[in-house]
PDB file of C-alpha atoms in Angstrom:
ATOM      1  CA  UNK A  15      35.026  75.007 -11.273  1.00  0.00           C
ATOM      2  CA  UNK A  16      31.304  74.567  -9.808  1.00  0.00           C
ATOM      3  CA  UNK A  17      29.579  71.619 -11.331  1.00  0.00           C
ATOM      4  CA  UNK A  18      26.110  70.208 -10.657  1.00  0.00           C
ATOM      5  CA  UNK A  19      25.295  67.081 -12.538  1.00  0.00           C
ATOM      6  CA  UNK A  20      21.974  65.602 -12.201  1.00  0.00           C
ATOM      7  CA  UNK A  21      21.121  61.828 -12.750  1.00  0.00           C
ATOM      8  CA  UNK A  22      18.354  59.704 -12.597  1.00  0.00           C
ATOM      9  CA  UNK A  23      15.771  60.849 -15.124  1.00  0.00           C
ATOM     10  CA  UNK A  24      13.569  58.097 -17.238  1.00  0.00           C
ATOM     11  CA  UNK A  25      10.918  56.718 -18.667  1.00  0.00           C
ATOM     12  CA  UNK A  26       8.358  55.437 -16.128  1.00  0.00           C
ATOM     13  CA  UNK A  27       4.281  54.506 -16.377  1.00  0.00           C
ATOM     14  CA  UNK A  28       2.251  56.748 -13.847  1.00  0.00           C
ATOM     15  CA  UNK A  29       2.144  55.686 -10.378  1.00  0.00           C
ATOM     16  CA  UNK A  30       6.014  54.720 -10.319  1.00  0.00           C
ATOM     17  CA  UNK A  31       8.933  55.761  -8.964  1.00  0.00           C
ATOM     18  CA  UNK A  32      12.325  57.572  -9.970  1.00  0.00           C
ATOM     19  CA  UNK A  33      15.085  59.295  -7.764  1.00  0.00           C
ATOM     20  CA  UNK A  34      16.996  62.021  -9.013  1.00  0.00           C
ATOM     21  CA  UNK A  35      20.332  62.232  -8.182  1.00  0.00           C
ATOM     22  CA  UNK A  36      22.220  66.007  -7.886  1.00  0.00           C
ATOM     23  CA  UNK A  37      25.631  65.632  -7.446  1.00  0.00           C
ATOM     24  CA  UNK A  38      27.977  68.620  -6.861  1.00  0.00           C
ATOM     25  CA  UNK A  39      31.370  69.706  -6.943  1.00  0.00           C
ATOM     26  CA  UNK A  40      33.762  73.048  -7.256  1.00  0.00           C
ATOM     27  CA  UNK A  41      32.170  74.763  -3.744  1.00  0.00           C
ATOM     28  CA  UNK A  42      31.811  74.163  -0.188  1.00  0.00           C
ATOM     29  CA  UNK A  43      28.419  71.951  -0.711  1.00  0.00           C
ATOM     30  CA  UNK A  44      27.797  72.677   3.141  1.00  0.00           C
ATOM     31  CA  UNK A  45      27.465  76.423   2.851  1.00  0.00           C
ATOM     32  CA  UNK A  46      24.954  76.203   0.192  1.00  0.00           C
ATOM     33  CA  UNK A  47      21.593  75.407  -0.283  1.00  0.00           C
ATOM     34  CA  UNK A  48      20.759  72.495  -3.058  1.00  0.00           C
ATOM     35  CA  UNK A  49      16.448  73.081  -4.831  1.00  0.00           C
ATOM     36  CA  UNK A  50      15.132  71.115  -7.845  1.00  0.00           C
ATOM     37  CA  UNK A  51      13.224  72.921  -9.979  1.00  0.00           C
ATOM     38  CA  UNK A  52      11.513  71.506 -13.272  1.00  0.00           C
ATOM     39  CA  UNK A  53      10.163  73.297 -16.542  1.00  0.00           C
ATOM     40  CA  UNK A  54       7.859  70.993 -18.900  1.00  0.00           C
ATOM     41  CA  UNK A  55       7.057  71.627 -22.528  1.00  0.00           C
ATOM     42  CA  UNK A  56       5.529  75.016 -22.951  1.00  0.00           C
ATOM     43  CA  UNK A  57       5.498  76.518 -18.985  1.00  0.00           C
ATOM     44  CA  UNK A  58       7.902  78.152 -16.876  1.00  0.00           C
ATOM     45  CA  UNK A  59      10.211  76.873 -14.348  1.00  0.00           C
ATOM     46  CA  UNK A  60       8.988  75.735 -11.055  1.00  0.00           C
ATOM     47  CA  UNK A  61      10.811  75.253  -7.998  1.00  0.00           C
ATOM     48  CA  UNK A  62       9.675  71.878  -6.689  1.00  0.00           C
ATOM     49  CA  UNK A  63      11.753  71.609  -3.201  1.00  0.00           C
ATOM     50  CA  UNK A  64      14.877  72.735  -1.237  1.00  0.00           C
ATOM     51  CA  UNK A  65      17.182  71.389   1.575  1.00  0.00           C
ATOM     52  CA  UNK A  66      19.748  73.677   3.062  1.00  0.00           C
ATOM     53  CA  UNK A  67      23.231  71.224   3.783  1.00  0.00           C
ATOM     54  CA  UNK A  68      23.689  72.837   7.092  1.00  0.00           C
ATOM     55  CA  UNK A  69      21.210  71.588   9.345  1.00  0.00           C
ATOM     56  CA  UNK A  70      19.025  69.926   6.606  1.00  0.00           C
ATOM     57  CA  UNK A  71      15.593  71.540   6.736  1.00  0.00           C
ATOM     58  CA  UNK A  72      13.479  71.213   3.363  1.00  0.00           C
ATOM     59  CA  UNK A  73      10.729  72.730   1.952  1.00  0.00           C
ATOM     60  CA  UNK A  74       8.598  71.219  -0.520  1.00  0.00           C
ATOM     61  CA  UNK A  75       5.874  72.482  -2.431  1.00  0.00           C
ATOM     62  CA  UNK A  76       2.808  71.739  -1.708  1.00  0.00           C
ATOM     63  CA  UNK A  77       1.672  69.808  -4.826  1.00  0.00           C
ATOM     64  CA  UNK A  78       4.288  67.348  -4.582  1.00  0.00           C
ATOM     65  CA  UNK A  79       5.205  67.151  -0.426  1.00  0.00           C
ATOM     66  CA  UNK A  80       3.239  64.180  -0.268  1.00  0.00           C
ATOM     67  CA  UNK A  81       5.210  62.210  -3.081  1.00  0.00           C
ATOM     68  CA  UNK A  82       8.794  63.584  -3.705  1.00  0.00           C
ATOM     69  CA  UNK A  83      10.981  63.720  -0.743  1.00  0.00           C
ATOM     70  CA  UNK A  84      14.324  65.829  -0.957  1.00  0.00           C
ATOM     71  CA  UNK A  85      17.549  64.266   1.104  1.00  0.00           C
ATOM     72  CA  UNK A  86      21.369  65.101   1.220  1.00  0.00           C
ATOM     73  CA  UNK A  87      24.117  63.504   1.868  1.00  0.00           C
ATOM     74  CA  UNK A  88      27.332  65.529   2.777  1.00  0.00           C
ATOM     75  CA  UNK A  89      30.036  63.072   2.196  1.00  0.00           C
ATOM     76  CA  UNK A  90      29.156  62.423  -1.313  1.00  0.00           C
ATOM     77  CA  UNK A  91      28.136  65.815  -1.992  1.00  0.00           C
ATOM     78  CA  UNK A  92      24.999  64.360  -3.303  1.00  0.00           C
ATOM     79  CA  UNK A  93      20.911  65.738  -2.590  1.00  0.00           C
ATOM     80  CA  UNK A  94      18.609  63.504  -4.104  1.00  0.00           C
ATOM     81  CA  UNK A  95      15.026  63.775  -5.003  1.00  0.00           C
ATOM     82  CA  UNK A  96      13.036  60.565  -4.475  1.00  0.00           C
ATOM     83  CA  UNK A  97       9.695  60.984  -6.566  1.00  0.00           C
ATOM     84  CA  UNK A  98       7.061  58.203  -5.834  1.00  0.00           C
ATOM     85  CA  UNK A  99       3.311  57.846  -7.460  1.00  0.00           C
ATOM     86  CA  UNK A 100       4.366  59.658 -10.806  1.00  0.00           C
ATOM     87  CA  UNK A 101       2.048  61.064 -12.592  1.00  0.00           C
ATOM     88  CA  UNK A 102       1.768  62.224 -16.240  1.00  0.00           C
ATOM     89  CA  UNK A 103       1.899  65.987 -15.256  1.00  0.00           C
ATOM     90  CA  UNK A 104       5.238  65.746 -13.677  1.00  0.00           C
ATOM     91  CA  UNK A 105       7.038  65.037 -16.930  1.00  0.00           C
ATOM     92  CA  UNK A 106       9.983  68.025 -17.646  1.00  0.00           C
ATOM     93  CA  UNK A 107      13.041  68.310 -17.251  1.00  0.00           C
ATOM     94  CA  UNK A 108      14.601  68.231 -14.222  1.00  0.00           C
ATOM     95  CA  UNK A 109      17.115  70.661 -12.712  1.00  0.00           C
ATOM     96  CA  UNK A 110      19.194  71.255  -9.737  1.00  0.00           C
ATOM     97  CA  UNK A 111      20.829  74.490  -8.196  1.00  0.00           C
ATOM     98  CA  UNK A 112      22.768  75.872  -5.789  1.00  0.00           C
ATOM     99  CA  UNK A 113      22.203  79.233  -3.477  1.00  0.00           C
ATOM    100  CA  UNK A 114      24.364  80.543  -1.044  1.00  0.00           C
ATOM    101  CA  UNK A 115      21.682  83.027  -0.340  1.00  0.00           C
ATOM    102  CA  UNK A 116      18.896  80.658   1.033  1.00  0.00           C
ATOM    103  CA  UNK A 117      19.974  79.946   4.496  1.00  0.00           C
ATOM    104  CA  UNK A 118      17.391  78.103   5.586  1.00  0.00           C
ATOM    105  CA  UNK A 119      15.124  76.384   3.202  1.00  0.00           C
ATOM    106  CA  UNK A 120      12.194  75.676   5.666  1.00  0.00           C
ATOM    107  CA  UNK A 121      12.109  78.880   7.481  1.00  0.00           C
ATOM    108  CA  UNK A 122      11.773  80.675   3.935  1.00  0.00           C
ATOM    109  CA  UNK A 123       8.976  78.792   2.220  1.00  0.00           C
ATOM    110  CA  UNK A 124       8.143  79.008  -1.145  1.00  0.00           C
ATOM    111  CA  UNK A 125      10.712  81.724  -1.128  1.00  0.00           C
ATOM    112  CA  UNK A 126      13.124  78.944  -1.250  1.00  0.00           C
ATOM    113  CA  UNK A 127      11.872  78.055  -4.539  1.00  0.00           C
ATOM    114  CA  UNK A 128      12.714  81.033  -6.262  1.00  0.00           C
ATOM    115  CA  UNK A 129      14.915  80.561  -8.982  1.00  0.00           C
ATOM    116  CA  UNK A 130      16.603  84.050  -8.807  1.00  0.00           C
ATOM    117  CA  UNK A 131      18.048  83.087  -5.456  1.00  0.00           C
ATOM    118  CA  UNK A 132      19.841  80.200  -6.911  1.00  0.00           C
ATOM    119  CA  UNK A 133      23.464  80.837  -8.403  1.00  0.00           C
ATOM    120  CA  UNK A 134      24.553  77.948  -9.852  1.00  0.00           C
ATOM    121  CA  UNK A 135      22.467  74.938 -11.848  1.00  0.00           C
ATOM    122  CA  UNK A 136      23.077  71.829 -13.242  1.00  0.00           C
ATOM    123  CA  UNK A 137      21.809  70.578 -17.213  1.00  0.00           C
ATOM    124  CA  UNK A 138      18.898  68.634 -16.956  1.00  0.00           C
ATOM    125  CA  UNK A 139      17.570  65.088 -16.439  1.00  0.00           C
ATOM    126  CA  UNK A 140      14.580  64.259 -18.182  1.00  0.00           C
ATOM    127  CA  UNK A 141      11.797  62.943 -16.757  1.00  0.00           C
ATOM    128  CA  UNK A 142       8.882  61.545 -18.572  1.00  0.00           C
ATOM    129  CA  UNK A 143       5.556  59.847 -16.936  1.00  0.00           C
ATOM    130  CA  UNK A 144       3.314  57.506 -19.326  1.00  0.00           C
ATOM    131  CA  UNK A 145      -0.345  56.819 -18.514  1.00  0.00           C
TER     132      UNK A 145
END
C-alpha cells in the first residue's frame, strides 16, 4: 500500500522557521518524483517545489526559491521541505505527492508543479504563520 505521511506543520510568528517532513512508503521512492504543494483558505492548490530521487534535481518556484529549500534522503525514504523567513501568506496546508511521470524535476520547470502529474499524495500538515 503507497503511503505518504507528512510531518512538521505548526504554529510559528513570521520570519521563522519550520521543516516539513514527507515520508513515504508502499513504492520504489527512487523511481518517483516527491513535490509539495499547498492550498490556503479560499485558493487553489499550488505546487511549491519538486526533487526527482534519482539524481536529485529540484525546482522551486520562484516566490519561495529563496526561502524553502526541498532535500531527500533515500535511505529513510524521507524529502523534506525546510521553510525559513515565514511569512503570514504562506499559511495552508501542506501536502506532498508522488509522480512517476516527472522524470526530472529541474529540466521540467514549473511543469513539475503540476498537480495532475502527481499520482499519489499524502493528508496534510498545517502550517500557520502569525504576524
Amino acid at each position: 500500500e503507497v503511503q505518504l505521511q507528512a510531518s512538521g506543520g505548526g504554529l510559528v510568528q513570521a520570519g521563522g522557521s519550520l521543516r516539513l517532513s514527507c515520508s513515504a512508503s508502499g513504492f520504489s521512492f527512487e523511481d518517483y518524483s516527491i513535490g509539495w504543494f499547498r492550498q490556503a483558505p479560499g485558493k487553489e492548490r499550488e505546487g511549491i517545489s519538486c526533487i526527482t530521487n534519482s539524481d536529485f534535481t529540484t525546482y522551486t518556484r520562484t516566490s519561495v526559491k529563496f526561502r524553502f529549500t526541498i532535500t531527500s534522503d533515500n535511505a529513510r525514504n524521507t524529502v523534506y521541505l525546510q521553510m525559513d523567513n515565514l511569512k503570514p501568506e504562506d499559511t495552508a496546508v501542506y501536502y506532498c505527492a508522488a509522480s512517476r511521470e516527472i522524470t526530472t524535476c529541474q529540466a521540467m520547470g514549473l511543469r513539475s508543479l503540476i498537480d495532475a502529474r502527481y499520482q499519489y499524495w499524502g493528508q496534510g500538515t498545517q502550517v500557520t504563520v502569525s504576524s
